[in-house]
Amino acid sequence: MPKVLSSVIALSSFATFGIGVFQKPSNPVAPTFADDVAPILYKRCASCHSDSRIAPFSLVGYENAKKRALTIVGVTETNLMPPWKAKANYGEFRDVAALTEAEKKILKRWAETGAKEGDPAKTPKPPTVVPGWRLGKPAYILAPSKETPIPAEGRDFFRDYLIDPQVTKPTWIRAIDFLPKEQGTVHHIIPSLIKKEEAEKLRKIKFDFADESWKPESIQSVETYNVLGFWSTGAPPFESPEGTAFLVNPGDCFLLDVHYKPKGKPTTEQPKVALYTQESAPKDEMSVKVVASGNIYIQPGEKNVRFYAIGPETEHDTTIYAVWPHMHYLGKTFKAWVKFPGGFSKPLVAIDSWDPDWQLLYYLRDPMRVPKGSKIYVTGTYDNTEDNPRNPNSPPSVVEAGESSRDEMLFFELFQVEHKPKAKPVEEKKSPKN
Ligand code: HEC
């Protein structure tokens, strides 16, 4: 995020001179670290901003927070942190990581009133990390076969690992969780479920690295979707909603796309994946539906070019549980909504400042029942100029649709249940509620 970074740095260097020149806030009460600020930072930031975690510095303890008081205001006012990209008031979600306006105001007033400590005895205890699996003992633990060396310094890098859970019969997966060896160098993991035939194609490609992994570019010819969520430190495990589960058949594999971040000392990683299964078939099979556009062509110099993808009419009544927006490095904004057969629309998700580092899975607060004949609309805008700090081409060149990170995508996944008519007719008293 170099572009935004520079504005944040400007803001924090201003802090050195700035504190004294702020006007007195209208509310004379000055929040303190102990009473007001630590509870926010410990709840919303510490999962990443504590020692040995993925963020570049700790925000645990008064001294750590005080020296960054104004930077914190900068990143929270601009919604850069905590990483939660869904626009407020467009769709409603569970486990919202974003700060509330009230929390942002407290952080701002604290910085403006001299970042006071208050009574240290009242500071809450920093959250402790519970070691091990959050959902208890998994049925399967998968890991790359070898450790991957992470250098002390240098650029972030990606590795892709194919892992076969070796299920011997069709298996229902109700939850997936992730556990890196250490929490400091795995920025995030994007897991995909790979059907047997695709996994076989992948096995024919030579590994790029001795740890038996590929660069994402090497495997772009393979259909890697369905993506099953996004894991980063602090993100909840992937849990299929009550009464639903994913089906994994013998031969199906998981592909882990891992983003590593060197963190000051050489180390090795071998992230693990836990699968939680259930014996009986769920009431409904969870499936992933994709709405995407292959018609992307962006001339160099285009700053705000827009594409659309429109899904086909849904064949059955469908319940949508979660959504996953995806674009690459030229992506700027993203929006998706449902158009009902009656003509009116409901928002699903919008992102005003797309960030490929934080491709979160958004669980709808209330599952959305969508009648047969509805359509999903997706649109995104792209910036293919030098001004886009993430542009992979310098100078910018023509970019088309494709799966390599130098190509672009307008891609949207819906985690959903299709209510296909049951084989035997059932008597219905009422039509289903929408
Ligand atoms: C899910 C992990 C995570 C959470 C939660 C999180 N951060 Fe961060 N933060 C990061 C990472 C990683 C970076 C480094 C830049 C990046 O990768 O986006 C960062 C960078 C920052 C920076 C430096 C930004 C810059 O541009 O240099 C600040 C300041 C910051 N975070 C403050 C916060 C605050 C305040 C909160 C809570 C309100 C918070 N963060 C929550 C992971 C997190």
PDB file of C-alpha atoms and ligand atoms in Angstrom, residues 1-2 4-9 40-49 53-57 59 68 70-76 80-83 85 97-99 107 156 187 230 232-235 259 261 355 357-358 360, ligand 1:
ATOM      1  CA  MET A   1       0.000   0.000   0.000  1.00  0.00           C
ATOM      2  CA  PRO A   2       2.763   2.497  -0.751  1.00  0.00           C
ATOM      3  CA  VAL A   4      -1.603   5.401   1.379  1.00  0.00           C
ATOM      4  CA  LEU A   5       1.508   4.703   3.361  1.00  0.00           C
ATOM      5  CA  SER A   6       3.059   8.008   2.407  1.00  0.00           C
ATOM      6  CA  SER A   7       0.058   9.957   3.599  1.00  0.00           C
ATOM      7  CA  VAL A   8       0.145   8.129   6.895  1.00  0.00           C
ATOM      8  CA  ILE A   9       3.823   8.794   7.338  1.00  0.00           C
ATOM      9  CA  ILE A  40     -10.332  -0.627  21.766  1.00  0.00           C
ATOM     10  CA  LEU A  41      -6.754  -1.464  20.756  1.00  0.00           C
ATOM     11  CA  TYR A  42      -6.803  -4.807  22.575  1.00  0.00           C
ATOM     12  CA  LYS A  43     -10.084  -5.834  21.029  1.00  0.00           C
ATOM     13  CA  ARG A  44      -9.573  -4.543  17.499  1.00  0.00           C
ATOM     14  CA  CYS A  45      -5.839  -4.395  16.846  1.00  0.00           C
ATOM     15  CA  ALA A  46      -3.843  -6.642  19.203  1.00  0.00           C
ATOM     16  CA  SER A  47      -4.598  -9.878  17.336  1.00  0.00           C
ATOM     17  CA  CYS A  48      -2.101  -8.591  14.749  1.00  0.00           C
ATOM     18  CA  HIS A  49      -0.324  -5.728  16.529  1.00  0.00           C
ATOM     19  CA  ARG A  53       2.382 -11.217  15.248  1.00  0.00           C
ATOM     20  CA  ILE A  54       2.028 -10.201  11.624  1.00  0.00           C
ATOM     21  CA  ALA A  55       1.753  -6.397  11.941  1.00  0.00           C
ATOM     22  CA  PRO A  56       5.007  -4.414  11.856  1.00  0.00           C
ATOM     23  CA  PHE A  57       4.732  -3.109  15.452  1.00  0.00           C
ATOM     24  CA  LEU A  59       0.098  -1.635  19.989  1.00  0.00           C
ATOM     25  CA  ARG A  68       1.746   6.226  17.436  1.00  0.00           C
ATOM     26  CA  LEU A  70      -1.661  10.325  15.616  1.00  0.00           C
ATOM     27  CA  THR A  71      -0.768   7.589  13.149  1.00  0.00           C
ATOM     28  CA  ILE A  72      -3.537   5.542  14.713  1.00  0.00           C
ATOM     29  CA  VAL A  73      -5.940   8.427  14.074  1.00  0.00           C
ATOM     30  CA  GLY A  74      -4.773   8.594  10.460  1.00  0.00           C
ATOM     31  CA  VAL A  75      -5.274   4.907   9.675  1.00  0.00           C
ATOM     32  CA  THR A  76      -8.561   4.580  11.511  1.00  0.00           C
ATOM     33  CA  LEU A  80      -7.103   1.616   6.390  1.00  0.00           C
ATOM     34  CA  MET A  81      -7.011  -0.228   9.718  1.00  0.00           C
ATOM     35  CA  PRO A  82      -8.245  -2.527  11.009  1.00  0.00           C
ATOM     36  CA  PRO A  83      -8.355  -4.378   7.686  1.00  0.00           C
ATOM     37  CA  LYS A  85     -12.822  -3.256   3.395  1.00  0.00           C
ATOM     38  CA  ALA A  97     -13.842  -5.864  12.281  1.00  0.00           C
ATOM     39  CA  ALA A  98     -14.277  -2.170  11.434  1.00  0.00           C
ATOM     40  CA  LEU A  99     -14.251   0.385  14.233  1.00  0.00           C
ATOM     41  CA  LEU A 107      -8.959   7.477  19.510  1.00  0.00           C
ATOM     42  CA  ASP A 156       6.770 -10.454   0.567  1.00  0.00           C
ATOM     43  CA  HIS A 187       0.330 -12.624   6.249  1.00  0.00           C
ATOM     44  CA  PHE A 230      -9.452 -16.048   3.635  1.00  0.00           C
ATOM     45  CA  SER A 232      -5.188 -14.131   8.407  1.00  0.00           C
ATOM     46  CA  THR A 233      -4.146 -13.701  12.018  1.00  0.00           C
ATOM     47  CA  GLY A 234      -7.204 -12.715  13.942  1.00  0.00           C
ATOM     48  CA  ALA A 235      -9.695 -13.846  11.292  1.00  0.00           C
ATOM     49  CA  HIS A 259       1.436 -14.894   1.424  1.00  0.00           C
ATOM     50  CA  LYS A 261       6.147 -11.592   5.010  1.00  0.00           C
ATOM     51  CA  ASP A 355      -6.697  -3.896  -1.253  1.00  0.00           C
ATOM     52  CA  ASP A 357      -3.635  -7.855   0.688  1.00  0.00           C
ATOM     53  CA  TRP A 358      -6.936  -8.035   2.536  1.00  0.00           C
ATOM     54  CA  LEU A 360     -11.688 -10.973   3.292  1.00  0.00           C
TER      55      LEU A 360
HETATM   56  C1  HEC B   1      -5.666  -8.571  10.751  1.00  0.00           C
HETATM   57  C2  HEC B   1      -4.454  -7.969  11.242  1.00  0.00           C
HETATM   58  C3  HEC B   1      -4.467  -6.527  11.661  1.00  0.00           C
HETATM   59  C4  HEC B   1      -5.363  -5.876  12.474  1.00  0.00           C
HETATM   60  C5  HEC B   1      -6.577  -6.457  13.193  1.00  0.00           C
HETATM   61  C6  HEC B   1      -4.906  -4.497  12.553  1.00  0.00           C
HETATM   62  N1  HEC B   1      -3.765  -4.328  11.828  1.00  0.00           N
HETATM   63 FE1  HEC B   1      -2.725  -2.615  11.562  1.00  0.00          FE
HETATM   64  N2  HEC B   1      -1.466  -3.537  10.271  1.00  0.00           N
HETATM   65  C7  HEC B   1      -1.490  -4.882   9.972  1.00  0.00           C
HETATM   66  C8  HEC B   1      -0.432  -5.184   9.010  1.00  0.00           C
HETATM   67  C9  HEC B   1      -0.095  -6.559   8.459  1.00  0.00           C
HETATM   68  C10 HEC B   1       0.185  -3.964   8.714  1.00  0.00           C
HETATM   69  C11 HEC B   1       1.320  -3.714   7.698  1.00  0.00           C
HETATM   70  C12 HEC B   1       0.721  -3.188   6.428  1.00  0.00           C
HETATM   71  C13 HEC B   1      -0.207  -4.183   5.753  1.00  0.00           C
HETATM   72  O1  HEC B   1       0.170  -5.341   5.527  1.00  0.00           O
HETATM   73  O2  HEC B   1      -1.375  -3.801   5.434  1.00  0.00           O
HETATM   74  C14 HEC B   1      -0.485  -2.951   9.532  1.00  0.00           C
HETATM   75  C15 HEC B   1      -0.158  -1.610   9.537  1.00  0.00           C
HETATM   76  C16 HEC B   1      -0.667  -0.682  10.449  1.00  0.00           C
HETATM   77  C17 HEC B   1      -0.185   0.668  10.571  1.00  0.00           C
HETATM   78  C18 HEC B   1       0.899   1.303   9.743  1.00  0.00           C
HETATM   79  C19 HEC B   1       0.227   1.746   8.479  1.00  0.00           C
HETATM   80  C20 HEC B   1       1.189   2.241   7.484  1.00  0.00           C
HETATM   81  O3  HEC B   1       0.663   2.568   6.417  1.00  0.00           O
HETATM   82  O4  HEC B   1       2.380   2.254   7.746  1.00  0.00           O
HETATM   83  C21 HEC B   1      -0.906   1.259  11.568  1.00  0.00           C
HETATM   84  C22 HEC B   1      -0.748   2.665  12.134  1.00  0.00           C
HETATM   85  C23 HEC B   1      -1.850   0.271  12.060  1.00  0.00           C
HETATM   86  N3  HEC B   1      -1.674  -0.890  11.350  1.00  0.00           N
HETATM   87  C24 HEC B   1      -2.756   0.487  13.058  1.00  0.00           C
HETATM   88  C25 HEC B   1      -3.759  -0.417  13.403  1.00  0.00           C
HETATM   89  C26 HEC B   1      -4.798  -0.144  14.373  1.00  0.00           C
HETATM   90  C27 HEC B   1      -4.934   1.167  15.151  1.00  0.00           C
HETATM   91  C28 HEC B   1      -5.586  -1.245  14.432  1.00  0.00           C
HETATM   92  C29 HEC B   1      -6.837  -1.461  15.251  1.00  0.00           C
HETATM   93  C30 HEC B   1      -7.804  -0.387  15.273  1.00  0.00           C
HETATM   94  C31 HEC B   1      -5.026  -2.230  13.519  1.00  0.00           C
HETATM   95  N4  HEC B   1      -3.928  -1.679  12.912  1.00  0.00           N
HETATM   96  C32 HEC B   1      -5.541  -3.509  13.297  1.00  0.00           C
HETATM   97  C33 HEC B   1      -2.358  -5.833  10.471  1.00  0.00           C
HETATM   98  C34 HEC B   1      -3.460  -5.546  11.274  1.00  0.00           C
END
